[in-house]
Amino acid sequence: MWLLKSSRRLTLLQLLLLQLLWLSPAVAKKDKPEITSHKFDNAPSNFFYFDDSNTILLHDRDGGLVHRSEDAGKTWDKVDIQGGKAWDIWRHPYDNKKAYITGKGSTHWHTDDQGKTWQDFEIPKARPSLFRPPLSFHAKNTKKVLIHGEVCRIGGLIDCKETTFYTNDGFEKVGLLRENTRGCAFAHATPEFRTGDEDESDDRIICVTTGRISFDRREHRLAVSDNYFRDEEEPSLEGDRTVQGIINIAVVKGYLVAAARAPNTDELAMYVTDDASIWHRAVFPSDSRLKEDAYTILESTSYSIQVDVMTVEPPNPMGVLFTSNSNGTYFTKNIPYTNRNINGIVDFEKVQGIQGIVLVNIVDNHDEVSGSFGREEKRLKSQISFDDGRTFRDLTADGKSLHLHSVTEMNNIGRVFSSPAPGLVMGVGNTGKYLNEYVEGDLFVSDDAGLTWTRALEEAHKYEFGDQGSILLAIYDEEPTDVMRYSLDHGKKWHKVELPEGKIRAKALTTTPDSTSTKFFLWGTKGGGSRTEHWVFTIDFEDMHEDKCGDGDFEKWSARVDDDGKPTCVMGRQQFYKRRRADADCFIREKKFEEIEPKFDSCECTEEDFECDYNFVRSKDGKDCVPDGPLPDPKGACKDGAKKYKSTSGYRKIPGNGCKGGVNLEEEKERDCDDTHKPVVSGEISTERTAFPAKSFRGYFYLERAESSSESKVGKDETVVMRTDKSEVYLSRDHGKTWDQVLKGKEIRDIYPHPHFNDVCYFITTSKEHWYTINRGDTFEKFTTEKEPTRDRDLAALAFHADYKDYLIWTGAVDCDKSSGNCHNDAYYSTDRGAHWEVLRRYVRKCEFIKKEGRGDQKKLVYCEQFKDEKLGGSLQLKSSDNWFADEIVHFESIVDFATMSEFIVVASKDQKDEDSLKVDTSVNGQTFADALFPSNFNVPIQKAYTVLDSHTHAVFMHVTVGNRKDAEYGSIIKSNSNGTSYVLSLNSVNRNTPGYVDFEKMLGLEGVALVNIVANIEEAEKGSGKKLKTMITHNDGAEWSLLKAPQKDPEGKPYECKTENVADCSLHLHGYTERRDPRAVFSSPSAVGLMMAVGNVGEYLTEKSEKTSDTFITRDGGVEWHAVKKGNYMWEYGDQGSIIVIVRDTVSTDEIFYSLDEGQTWTPHQFSKKKVHVAILSTVPSDNSLNFLLWGQEEDSDSEIVTFNIDFSQIEERQKQCKLNENDPNDPESDYDLWEPKHPLSDSNCLFGHVAQYHRKIPERNCFNGRSIQHLHYIARKCECTRADFECDYNFEPAKDGSCKLVDGLAAPDHSKICQEDPKRISYFLPTGYRRIPLSDCEGGNELEKYESKEVPCRGHEEDFAKAHRGLGGFWIFILAVVLPVGIASAVGYWVWQNWDGKFGRIRLGDQGSAFDAEQPWIKYPVLAVSGIVAVLAAVPLLVGSLWRWASGMFGGGRRYTTRGSFARGRGDYAVVDEDELLGEDEDEEV
């Protein structure tokens, strides 16, 4: 009984205690979240959570500090990095314990315990890269990290070399990976990427690197290594061909993507691999092309890549969305007219955690926008897809169309609409017809993944998801506020909570990356200007409920349903989640930050679950998979007369697809054995004749597809455009086999192909109405100019920009139809392809765009030659402006002309000391000019004319006219140092003609080889005798010249009359540039390395060009040995990169050509016509990579017709097989190429310019075709020690008889002590030695003559300082700092000028003018070398704003870096502004 009573008393006591506990304030249920605040001195520049924790790092860049909180921001501690300055912070994306602090210099810090402790590490002599994120990670082994840095000389000002370092032990040690990189990544940069052998390729790294001997962006390439670049290979991207012009790489889910650009196009090629070994070129529909700055790789899946391609250019861009097959090679169109912004960000976002749901914004008024050049505002509509983008529908709220602000208008960090909370989606927008302004929007919410929406809150709000969707939090986002709102029932009801510090302007609202926490983080500001306060808040819902959700609080929710509410399938599976019910009165409270995992049920297979198998592509209607060429011949299946065989159906189930049963498209299909055979070839050369009703051709141009073009296959599309003397224009798509007249009824005066974009061509009339095409003649558009074209036929009416193809300058004739005598030119500019024009300058001679590389946004830099005070006859001023002449700089008061060549701008101006003479000034940065110092022993009292010859070897070659007597002109070639300011004499007595052209020609494709003709009888020529010319050659860039050694026998195998061993009296002489009808007919081709052809004779002098005295010659080794080919004068062209050479008679009518398939060793005739034809021109594509040639001429019996003959070699048996090239094993016995090393004829070694270069050359006897362009330069086999051949004589020094450089009698050595006067802080200088290194040479060690017996001496008054400094900086570097630096900084930035419009040879004359060639074609007459440059726009990857490259901008004092919510709150990658060499490789939107 007592026991019973005691038990009862105990129960009552327990109940009483329990009741007291319930009533206790410490444990009572709270009616609102707890909010704590903290004030920081400066704005956060970056902050992030460590995944699966409440630990936050916050970076204060202004203070160089890092703060850390372990309780989601309630309390903060400063991170101690031992007095270091934190420049940025980085979270490891695959290890939630690791993070990194980078400094400005070489010292940085890392943590392995979420920031509790930090250890420093050093990157030797390097600072973090300015051009890409400094760290790149390995997804499987988090101790492996790549570090991108810059190693700079001369105080970090110039000569910075991008260098990548690595650690594979968590920064215990840091080693050098590779120099001259442009971005590197581990193959295993994402968890989804798989290689063929996971263990063997665990260390595989892919880098974009510079060219083998050039930093030109067109020569950037891929390099792959499995052992941290102790060895490396260059992967084959197109068959067995490597590809140059690589811009970027990115790892996107399970794909590695590379983008490449060829010269003269803005179209890119995309290459994809899913195993880091075998690459394929991505194929897009023929009407869609990838262009630089014009496509964005979006958030992709493990089974496809999604790309948005821009179709309408800024300022109102829009695009079209494509999705790839499972290996990323074939893309199909999903939805057109997607909305983009000028930075390449696309309104596209997947609903996180759910397969197949995508939200996009499209441009509804796309037709109006596409033709408005930015004047028509876009009207946007929102749409959603529930089937992976196959179909889209409108969003709806309360039965009305709903439109939401998306990724192009980021108003918070991270994803715009969704989080890992299953099915919960929010957005700011409005109902109605179109999307309104952000401040006119309300907050909408959906708890069924976007199927239906309701208005949650009026006005725009920032928002966030917590506790896996149990909590929705929002804050007003239009003005400052002191109130936050939250909902615990999926947004049906909302409650208020006040902030403790009064009103703030919300800047960012977020939570843990997986949205499992009940805590939120808010950053906001109070006040403004210098009184701005920065506050962070923690909003904690932990104590709002006492219960943790049980099984009864959850529901099975289908992630995708149709209109009837039934689950739908994506990738063969239905997807379900177990999620908290909206009305459940509990929190999930996952203490371990565990995300909800979806469940899947298999579906029956349908057609959508299959894709095209290998070697198959979609048919044009997209309904079937058809063979992509002949099918592989199954072993034995088609033998013994069999007609049928069993083979693949053409389909395969998409890898990873989970469907079962249902449709099976993989069943084998019976096929015809004929399908396995290639088309039968004729084995013959084909000829197509076309006649035109005209008397002469007035111009022809090839609009050749670049190799990054989507239709760049050799021979597929070889467009030619031509104008006759009747001003009629004809166009051929097949290299002259068939022609169509275009622009009928229009009288076309001139054709202007765009010199930088091959697809663009302008057609100019004599009126104000003109036409252009941007697609190589597919369509033509009209544009109108303010004035008719200039009447000056020596000038071009149009000038083009190297990077912006819509930018034009028009030079128009003013007052030229009047007798006022005031006919002059005004210049106008257009930024929209001639749709609108504005006055640039009046009374000009010419204006040109100037491309300034590396100097920020200089797209508007223009040079103009303008008459002073706008008065004809006055002096011609040289002016520049970078804002369309709202402001201007006058560089010279009286000039003759200016030329833009490679790195240099060269100006010929009137000498102020002698108005009858000229002087030369040079600039490398377009703003600062320096006097050109000519050799003191080079005495030309009155300088009348200059011809700028070439500057592609980092030095200007200039011809200065010495003798100016008509028909007896000659001069001297002088060569500059690397900054174009100091010249030395290269060669005297070089021939020039009356118009100013010079017999000087560089060999294309080979370093340092050039030919000239000199006048050997100057005294007699000046007295009226005819010139006697001799041909000379240099193999070391003009340092030494020699006569051409003659071949032993003539074309008929007979010895020459003179003794060829006596070179002085019996050498080979060639007719040069001054005698050409077409300046494009050059000796050599960059695609046929080592080959040159020319017409000339063997003897003491060059004889008249005639059938009796001239022969045709060839060299196969860069001009060392020459061979006679044919008697008489022939024209020549190279095809298929030199594997076919065609020649045809030049001065007499003929009916046959000769061709060689073995580099000119044997020749075969081919009759192309039944009638004799006077052939005026023999041509082929500028790349010399076609199997087609074109003859232009007139038949003997016709004076009313002109004809073309297409000669096609594509069907001959000897060119049916593609040559095999093994880039990584040149000695492969199956290779059709060998390695050739050029050499100096007087050298025992193969060293040229300090190195031994090896070039791929097709073995002449191999019967195959080259096809895609070969990277002829295989490797720099080794660097060489310096010898005398690597040096030339310095200023005021000249070669002595023994070859040494001696000071010219009576002259003083350059006085380097002047630098002490110019810079009072300078303490020493360096005495000259008489030698200077040839700019092209990169020799190392050996006999470094520029340093040999040199002496460093102190500046006057700085002897003590010199004594202290002498232990540090050497004399050579004092010289570099003092002499080279003023121009050298700009020189390091550089200009890169495209040689001329068709990639062949050209020059500019400065000084006296004259007529030459066809006066109606000034851009042929003088191929205008428009200023170009390496493309400094953000390569391949359109700019994405989320993490705006902040790094460089901040480094120089601007901008803050805010990571997006994707990186901060989701642990994913983010949209980012990506500089030239960076591609994102993360889970969200990528760009290439």
mmCIF file of N, CA and C in Angstrom, residues 796-873:
data_model
loop_
_atom_site.group_PDB
_atom_site.id
_atom_site.type_symbol
_atom_site.label_atom_id
_atom_site.label_comp_id
_atom_site.label_asym_id
_atom_site.label_seq_id
_atom_site.Cartn_x
_atom_site.Cartn_y
_atom_site.Cartn_z
ATOM 1 N N ALA A 796 42.018 54.660 -99.144
ATOM 2 C CA ALA A 796 40.866 53.786 -98.963
ATOM 3 C C ALA A 796 39.739 54.577 -98.318
ATOM 4 N N ALA A 797 38.525 54.360 -98.792
ATOM 5 C CA ALA A 797 37.383 55.067 -98.228
ATOM 6 C C ALA A 797 36.983 54.497 -96.874
ATOM 7 N N LEU A 798 37.291 53.237 -96.618
ATOM 8 C CA LEU A 798 36.902 52.593 -95.374
ATOM 9 C C LEU A 798 38.131 52.186 -94.572
ATOM 10 N N ALA A 799 38.050 52.378 -93.263
ATOM 11 C CA ALA A 799 39.059 51.855 -92.339
ATOM 12 C C ALA A 799 38.335 50.988 -91.321
ATOM 13 N N PHE A 800 39.025 49.928 -90.870
ATOM 14 C CA PHE A 800 38.383 48.904 -90.059
ATOM 15 C C PHE A 800 39.079 48.760 -88.712
ATOM 16 N N HIS A 801 38.317 48.284 -87.746
ATOM 17 C CA HIS A 801 38.856 48.005 -86.416
ATOM 18 C C HIS A 801 39.279 46.548 -86.339
ATOM 19 N N ALA A 802 40.382 46.294 -85.637
ATOM 20 C CA ALA A 802 40.923 44.939 -85.581
ATOM 21 C C ALA A 802 40.062 43.991 -84.764
ATOM 22 N N ASP A 803 39.317 44.501 -83.788
ATOM 23 C CA ASP A 803 38.550 43.637 -82.898
ATOM 24 C C ASP A 803 37.042 43.788 -83.035
ATOM 25 N N TYR A 804 36.591 44.983 -83.356
ATOM 26 C CA TYR A 804 35.157 45.257 -83.399
ATOM 27 C C TYR A 804 34.740 45.422 -84.857
ATOM 28 N N LYS A 805 34.127 44.377 -85.389
ATOM 29 C CA LYS A 805 33.899 44.371 -86.831
ATOM 30 C C LYS A 805 32.822 45.359 -87.267
ATOM 31 N N ASP A 806 32.033 45.889 -86.336
ATOM 32 C CA ASP A 806 31.026 46.884 -86.699
ATOM 33 C C ASP A 806 31.568 48.303 -86.665
ATOM 34 N N TYR A 807 32.799 48.482 -86.186
ATOM 35 C CA TYR A 807 33.401 49.817 -86.116
ATOM 36 C C TYR A 807 34.007 50.168 -87.472
ATOM 37 N N LEU A 808 33.627 51.314 -88.006
ATOM 38 C CA LEU A 808 34.108 51.749 -89.308
ATOM 39 C C LEU A 808 34.503 53.220 -89.260
ATOM 40 N N ILE A 809 35.450 53.582 -90.110
ATOM 41 C CA ILE A 809 35.745 54.996 -90.401
ATOM 42 C C ILE A 809 35.571 55.192 -91.893
ATOM 43 N N TRP A 810 34.779 56.189 -92.251
ATOM 44 C CA TRP A 810 34.492 56.498 -93.654
ATOM 45 C C TRP A 810 35.170 57.807 -94.012
ATOM 46 N N THR A 811 35.933 57.792 -95.091
ATOM 47 C CA THR A 811 36.555 59.006 -95.604
ATOM 48 C C THR A 811 35.766 59.444 -96.830
ATOM 49 N N GLY A 812 35.057 60.554 -96.690
ATOM 50 C CA GLY A 812 34.148 60.997 -97.736
ATOM 51 C C GLY A 812 34.599 62.281 -98.405
ATOM 52 N N ALA A 813 34.179 62.448 -99.661
ATOM 53 C CA ALA A 813 34.544 63.622 -100.452
ATOM 54 C C ALA A 813 33.555 64.759 -100.175
ATOM 55 N N VAL A 814 34.094 65.946 -99.932
ATOM 56 C CA VAL A 814 33.276 67.128 -99.624
ATOM 57 C C VAL A 814 33.637 68.246 -100.594
ATOM 58 N N ASP A 815 32.592 68.901 -101.137
ATOM 59 C CA ASP A 815 32.770 70.030 -102.070
ATOM 60 C C ASP A 815 33.585 69.637 -103.301
ATOM 61 N N CYS A 816 33.404 68.430 -103.746
ATOM 62 C CA CYS A 816 34.189 67.955 -104.888
ATOM 63 C C CYS A 816 33.426 68.029 -106.205
ATOM 64 N N ASP A 817 32.155 68.370 -106.157
ATOM 65 C CA ASP A 817 31.377 68.539 -107.381
ATOM 66 C C ASP A 817 31.238 70.003 -107.751
ATOM 67 N N LYS A 818 31.969 70.828 -107.085
ATOM 68 C CA LYS A 818 31.910 72.268 -107.320
ATOM 69 C C LYS A 818 33.256 72.754 -107.849
ATOM 70 N N SER A 819 33.267 73.907 -108.355
ATOM 71 C CA SER A 819 34.512 74.495 -108.874
ATOM 72 C C SER A 819 35.136 75.415 -107.845
ATOM 73 N N SER A 820 34.879 75.155 -106.592
ATOM 74 C CA SER A 820 35.377 76.034 -105.527
ATOM 75 C C SER A 820 36.855 75.828 -105.243
ATOM 76 N N GLY A 821 37.406 74.707 -105.719
ATOM 77 C CA GLY A 821 38.800 74.411 -105.403
ATOM 78 C C GLY A 821 38.992 73.974 -103.966
ATOM 79 N N ASN A 822 37.888 73.617 -103.322
ATOM 80 C CA ASN A 822 37.962 73.235 -101.908
ATOM 81 C C ASN A 822 37.603 71.771 -101.708
ATOM 82 N N CYS A 823 37.852 70.939 -102.705
ATOM 83 C CA CYS A 823 37.553 69.509 -102.580
ATOM 84 C C CYS A 823 38.460 68.902 -101.514
ATOM 85 N N HIS A 824 37.843 68.319 -100.504
ATOM 86 C CA HIS A 824 38.630 67.754 -99.405
ATOM 87 C C HIS A 824 37.898 66.551 -98.825
ATOM 88 N N ASN A 825 38.528 65.929 -97.853
ATOM 89 C CA ASN A 825 37.968 64.733 -97.217
ATOM 90 C C ASN A 825 37.555 65.032 -95.786
ATOM 91 N N ASP A 826 36.387 64.539 -95.404
ATOM 92 C CA ASP A 826 35.966 64.516 -94.012
ATOM 93 C C ASP A 826 35.859 63.059 -93.585
ATOM 94 N N ALA A 827 36.153 62.814 -92.316
ATOM 95 C CA ALA A 827 36.093 61.450 -91.784
ATOM 96 C C ALA A 827 34.902 61.315 -90.847
ATOM 97 N N TYR A 828 34.212 60.186 -90.978
ATOM 98 C CA TYR A 828 33.057 59.869 -90.144
ATOM 99 C C TYR A 828 33.289 58.495 -89.509
ATOM 100 N N TYR A 829 32.656 58.277 -88.359
ATOM 101 C CA TYR A 829 32.781 56.970 -87.735
ATOM 102 C C TYR A 829 31.403 56.384 -87.459
ATOM 103 N N SER A 830 31.374 55.056 -87.445
ATOM 104 C CA SER A 830 30.155 54.320 -87.136
ATOM 105 C C SER A 830 30.511 53.157 -86.232
ATOM 106 N N THR A 831 29.659 52.883 -85.259
ATOM 107 C CA THR A 831 29.855 51.717 -84.387
ATOM 108 C C THR A 831 28.797 50.648 -84.646
ATOM 109 N N ASP A 832 27.989 50.841 -85.672
ATOM 110 C CA ASP A 832 26.922 49.882 -85.960
ATOM 111 C C ASP A 832 26.877 49.500 -87.430
ATOM 112 N N ARG A 833 28.064 49.343 -88.014
ATOM 113 C CA ARG A 833 28.184 48.830 -89.369
ATOM 114 C C ARG A 833 27.570 49.779 -90.390
ATOM 115 N N GLY A 834 27.666 51.085 -90.123
ATOM 116 C CA GLY A 834 27.197 52.065 -91.085
ATOM 117 C C GLY A 834 25.743 52.442 -90.958
ATOM 118 N N ALA A 835 25.053 51.948 -89.928
ATOM 119 C CA ALA A 835 23.654 52.341 -89.749
ATOM 120 C C ALA A 835 23.552 53.804 -89.336
ATOM 121 N N HIS A 836 24.526 54.279 -88.580
ATOM 122 C CA HIS A 836 24.555 55.676 -88.148
ATOM 123 C C HIS A 836 25.991 56.174 -88.224
ATOM 124 N N TRP A 837 26.146 57.435 -88.597
ATOM 125 C CA TRP A 837 27.474 58.041 -88.738
ATOM 126 C C TRP A 837 27.555 59.327 -87.930
ATOM 127 N N GLU A 838 28.732 59.570 -87.381
ATOM 128 C CA GLU A 838 29.030 60.827 -86.696
ATOM 129 C C GLU A 838 30.337 61.378 -87.253
ATOM 130 N N VAL A 839 30.450 62.709 -87.283
ATOM 131 C CA VAL A 839 31.679 63.339 -87.780
ATOM 132 C C VAL A 839 32.830 63.014 -86.829
ATOM 133 N N LEU A 840 33.940 62.609 -87.419
ATOM 134 C CA LEU A 840 35.146 62.342 -86.637
ATOM 135 C C LEU A 840 36.080 63.540 -86.702
ATOM 136 N N ARG A 841 36.561 63.868 -87.896
ATOM 137 C CA ARG A 841 37.393 65.053 -88.141
ATOM 138 C C ARG A 841 37.126 65.533 -89.556
ATOM 139 N N ARG A 842 37.248 66.830 -89.763
ATOM 140 C CA ARG A 842 37.091 67.415 -91.095
ATOM 141 C C ARG A 842 38.467 67.758 -91.665
ATOM 142 N N TYR A 843 38.525 67.866 -92.964
ATOM 143 C CA TYR A 843 39.771 68.211 -93.671
ATOM 144 C C TYR A 843 40.895 67.244 -93.279
ATOM 145 N N VAL A 844 40.632 65.973 -93.495
ATOM 146 C CA VAL A 844 41.624 64.959 -93.162
ATOM 147 C C VAL A 844 42.211 64.391 -94.444
ATOM 148 N N ARG A 845 43.354 63.766 -94.291
ATOM 149 C CA ARG A 845 43.870 62.934 -95.377
ATOM 150 C C ARG A 845 43.418 61.499 -95.148
ATOM 151 N N LYS A 846 43.637 60.986 -93.949
ATOM 152 C CA LYS A 846 43.148 59.650 -93.615
ATOM 153 C C LYS A 846 43.041 59.537 -92.100
ATOM 154 N N CYS A 847 42.227 58.576 -91.651
ATOM 155 C CA CYS A 847 42.101 58.232 -90.237
ATOM 156 C C CYS A 847 42.116 56.712 -90.114
ATOM 157 N N GLU A 848 42.712 56.224 -89.021
ATOM 158 C CA GLU A 848 42.790 54.781 -88.804
ATOM 159 C C GLU A 848 42.557 54.464 -87.337
ATOM 160 N N PHE A 849 41.970 53.285 -87.107
ATOM 161 C CA PHE A 849 41.905 52.755 -85.754
ATOM 162 C C PHE A 849 43.285 52.242 -85.358
ATOM 163 N N ILE A 850 43.644 52.453 -84.110
ATOM 164 C CA ILE A 850 44.916 51.978 -83.584
ATOM 165 C C ILE A 850 44.605 51.043 -82.435
ATOM 166 N N LYS A 851 45.056 49.810 -82.551
ATOM 167 C CA LYS A 851 44.818 48.824 -81.499
ATOM 168 C C LYS A 851 45.933 48.902 -80.480
ATOM 169 N N LYS A 852 45.586 49.203 -79.236
ATOM 170 C CA LYS A 852 46.573 49.242 -78.168
ATOM 171 C C LYS A 852 46.387 48.034 -77.273
ATOM 172 N N GLU A 853 47.339 47.131 -77.327
ATOM 173 C CA GLU A 853 47.230 45.897 -76.570
ATOM 174 C C GLU A 853 47.656 46.115 -75.126
ATOM 175 N N GLY A 854 46.852 45.591 -74.203
ATOM 176 C CA GLY A 854 47.244 45.567 -72.805
ATOM 177 C C GLY A 854 47.098 46.873 -72.082
ATOM 178 N N ARG A 855 46.470 47.879 -72.682
ATOM 179 C CA ARG A 855 46.335 49.174 -72.044
ATOM 180 C C ARG A 855 44.883 49.481 -71.694
ATOM 181 N N GLY A 856 44.145 48.462 -71.270
ATOM 182 C CA GLY A 856 42.756 48.688 -70.916
ATOM 183 C C GLY A 856 41.893 48.797 -72.151
ATOM 184 N N ASP A 857 40.749 49.444 -71.983
ATOM 185 C CA ASP A 857 39.778 49.533 -73.064
ATOM 186 C C ASP A 857 40.154 50.694 -73.974
ATOM 187 N N GLN A 858 40.835 50.410 -75.073
ATOM 188 C CA GLN A 858 41.259 51.440 -76.009
ATOM 189 C C GLN A 858 40.633 51.208 -77.369
ATOM 190 N N LYS A 859 39.405 50.728 -77.372
ATOM 191 C CA LYS A 859 38.793 50.383 -78.651
ATOM 192 C C LYS A 859 38.478 51.611 -79.487
ATOM 193 N N LYS A 860 38.523 52.800 -78.892
ATOM 194 C CA LYS A 860 38.194 54.010 -79.645
ATOM 195 C C LYS A 860 39.444 54.787 -80.066
ATOM 196 N N LEU A 861 40.630 54.246 -79.861
ATOM 197 C CA LEU A 861 41.842 54.980 -80.212
ATOM 198 C C LEU A 861 41.948 55.114 -81.727
ATOM 199 N N VAL A 862 42.023 56.347 -82.193
ATOM 200 C CA VAL A 862 42.054 56.652 -83.621
ATOM 201 C C VAL A 862 43.172 57.652 -83.878
ATOM 202 N N TYR A 863 43.898 57.454 -84.978
ATOM 203 C CA TYR A 863 44.866 58.428 -85.475
ATOM 204 C C TYR A 863 44.292 59.076 -86.725
ATOM 205 N N CYS A 864 44.475 60.374 -86.836
ATOM 206 C CA CYS A 864 44.043 61.098 -88.036
ATOM 207 C C CYS A 864 45.152 62.020 -88.522
ATOM 208 N N GLU A 865 45.310 62.068 -89.841
ATOM 209 C CA GLU A 865 46.122 63.101 -90.479
ATOM 210 C C GLU A 865 45.172 64.219 -90.891
ATOM 211 N N GLN A 866 45.298 65.376 -90.264
ATOM 212 C CA GLN A 866 44.371 66.486 -90.508
ATOM 213 C C GLN A 866 45.145 67.747 -90.883
ATOM 214 N N PHE A 867 44.597 68.464 -91.877
ATOM 215 C CA PHE A 867 45.215 69.729 -92.268
ATOM 216 C C PHE A 867 45.021 70.761 -91.161
ATOM 217 N N LYS A 868 46.097 71.437 -90.830
ATOM 218 C CA LYS A 868 46.077 72.383 -89.721
ATOM 219 C C LYS A 868 45.067 73.491 -89.978
ATOM 220 N N ASP A 869 44.298 73.803 -88.966
ATOM 221 C CA ASP A 869 43.264 74.850 -89.011
ATOM 222 C C ASP A 869 42.229 74.568 -90.095
ATOM 223 N N GLU A 870 42.130 73.290 -90.519
ATOM 224 C CA GLU A 870 41.171 72.877 -91.540
ATOM 225 C C GLU A 870 41.322 73.705 -92.819
ATOM 226 N N LYS A 871 42.585 73.862 -93.223
ATOM 227 C CA LYS A 871 42.886 74.618 -94.439
ATOM 228 C C LYS A 871 43.708 73.739 -95.373
ATOM 229 N N LEU A 872 43.174 73.507 -96.589
ATOM 230 C CA LEU A 872 43.913 72.742 -97.577
ATOM 231 C C LEU A 872 45.224 73.452 -97.895
ATOM 232 N N GLY A 873 46.257 72.654 -98.077
ATOM 233 C CA GLY A 873 47.554 73.234 -98.379
ATOM 234 C C GLY A 873 48.367 73.518 -97.149
#
